[in-house]
Amino acid sequence: MKSIQKMGLVLIMLTMILAGCGSSGSTDPKPETANKGEKVKLTVWHNFAGDDLRAKTVRSFIEQFAQDNPDVELDAQAIPVDGYRQRLSTVAAANELPDLMFVYAGSHSAELYKAGLLQPITDVLNEHSEWRDKFLPGAFDPFMFEKDQIYTAPLAMSATSILYYNKALFDKHGVKVPTTWEEMMTAVKAFNDQGVTPIALGNKAPWVAQSTIIGSLADRVTGTEWFKNAAAQKGAKFTDPEFVEALGYFKQLVDNKAFQEGANSIDNTQAEQYFIQGNAAMMVSGAWTLTNLAASATEDQMKDIEVTVLPAIPGGKGDPNTITGGAGGGLALSKRTEGAAREAALKLIYTVSGPEAQKAIAESNSMVMYDTDVDQAKVTSLYYKAFNLVKTTGITPVYDAYLSAEAGEAINNGLQEIMMGGTPESVAKKLQDAQARYTSE
């Protein structure tokens, strides 16, 4: 979150610089376009630099575009994830963005838009309407900065609150998979009585409980509209009774020993291994667990794992058939790219995020915000189950995607505090104070 704040400062400075440059009309470098007989020059930056299957898949489509379009001189740079945002911020501040760049949903793409650096890609989506219409509901929401204009076609889906459960353990101990809160508490007690950890949690990095549990749990209590109003500090506050109640449900899990001892001192990867080895009956985690287990677990271990959503809350205002998450990132188009270069850029966007690419990315055991079919033989059994689950659920906000950096830290640390004996009321007040300071600035 700190890196997002830094980027915001950089882009504020950039906006001032651009305002000054705009008055001269002669200092902006022009995008590359082709004269007759010359190649179109096109630059693209992305962070699919790793050796994982998804990164290799995306790169293969970029390479295919280069082969299929010999009239385009393509400069494609794969930049490691750790340094990607900073490098993009640096060239943004100098008004030297590539023609196409991978951007994240949320403040990352929003700040680039606010600085006047992006243009919509609506043309290519409308040109291929059968492709556009197969994106899942909400896929374009983070990238619609103005009415009827779309700035990115997402390549991924963020799903953060899948309830993984070990069916063999449930069957062995005669426990019902919970669909209501009462059933969840019954399951917690039953597994504790049998010496089995009910829910594996690795909250050493305190974003985990927030991202995987509280957003989904709280939405079931408050509903999504209340959260968005509270985040905007318009007609709702985090000290409202419904949010304190939501934190109270998390405290119920803590007080009834739903999590293993020392959950605040082990990380998410350790919790995944604890779960897959049969030491815990359940785990609430994101789609990243599918990728991690595909690399570290055996198919024999994964065959007993099933997926569902967190149980419903009695009297809750939110839809219980939901998970927290949303659209992942995609390729955005520089405002300075025009003419033949713009046409080539839109063509590359379709190549990398079109139907064939979406299917291939999904078959790399990665979630997509796109309604496609996958070859079951090409993915793990667990991924196949989760992929079909998310196509039938709604998507609700992950808290730290909407909160300020300070407020995000307040809820992250606050959940750790509750796990160590803190009160929901105290945590709610700290979160409210932090978000109020942000919105009043």
PDB file of N, CA and C in Angstrom, residues 105 123 196 207 292 401 432:
ATOM      1  N   ALA A 105      -5.967  -3.161 -11.323  1.00  0.00           N
ATOM      2  CA  ALA A 105      -7.238  -2.563 -10.959  1.00  0.00           C
ATOM      3  C   ALA A 105      -7.051  -1.753  -9.678  1.00  0.00           C
ATOM      4  N   ASP A 123     -13.163   0.860 -28.486  1.00  0.00           N
ATOM      5  CA  ASP A 123     -13.302   0.530 -29.910  1.00  0.00           C
ATOM      6  C   ASP A 123     -13.116  -0.955 -30.174  1.00  0.00           C
ATOM      7  N   VAL A 196      -8.825 -31.832  15.780  1.00  0.00           N
ATOM      8  CA  VAL A 196      -8.508 -31.347  14.435  1.00  0.00           C
ATOM      9  C   VAL A 196      -8.711 -29.835  14.403  1.00  0.00           C
ATOM     10  N   TRP A 207      -2.431  -8.822   6.336  1.00  0.00           N
ATOM     11  CA  TRP A 207      -3.440  -8.631   5.291  1.00  0.00           C
ATOM     12  C   TRP A 207      -4.290  -9.887   5.103  1.00  0.00           C
ATOM     13  N   ASN A 292      -0.415 -22.132  -5.777  1.00  0.00           N
ATOM     14  CA  ASN A 292       0.601 -22.649  -4.849  1.00  0.00           C
ATOM     15  C   ASN A 292       0.484 -24.159  -4.666  1.00  0.00           C
ATOM     16  N   ALA A 401      -8.765  -2.705  -1.052  1.00  0.00           N
ATOM     17  CA  ALA A 401      -8.809  -2.115  -2.386  1.00  0.00           C
ATOM     18  C   ALA A 401      -9.577  -0.792  -2.380  1.00  0.00           C
ATOM     19  N   GLN A 432     -12.364   3.633  11.641  1.00  0.00           N
ATOM     20  CA  GLN A 432     -13.167   4.809  11.312  1.00  0.00           C
ATOM     21  C   GLN A 432     -12.325   6.080  11.351  1.00  0.00           C
TER      22      GLN A 432
END
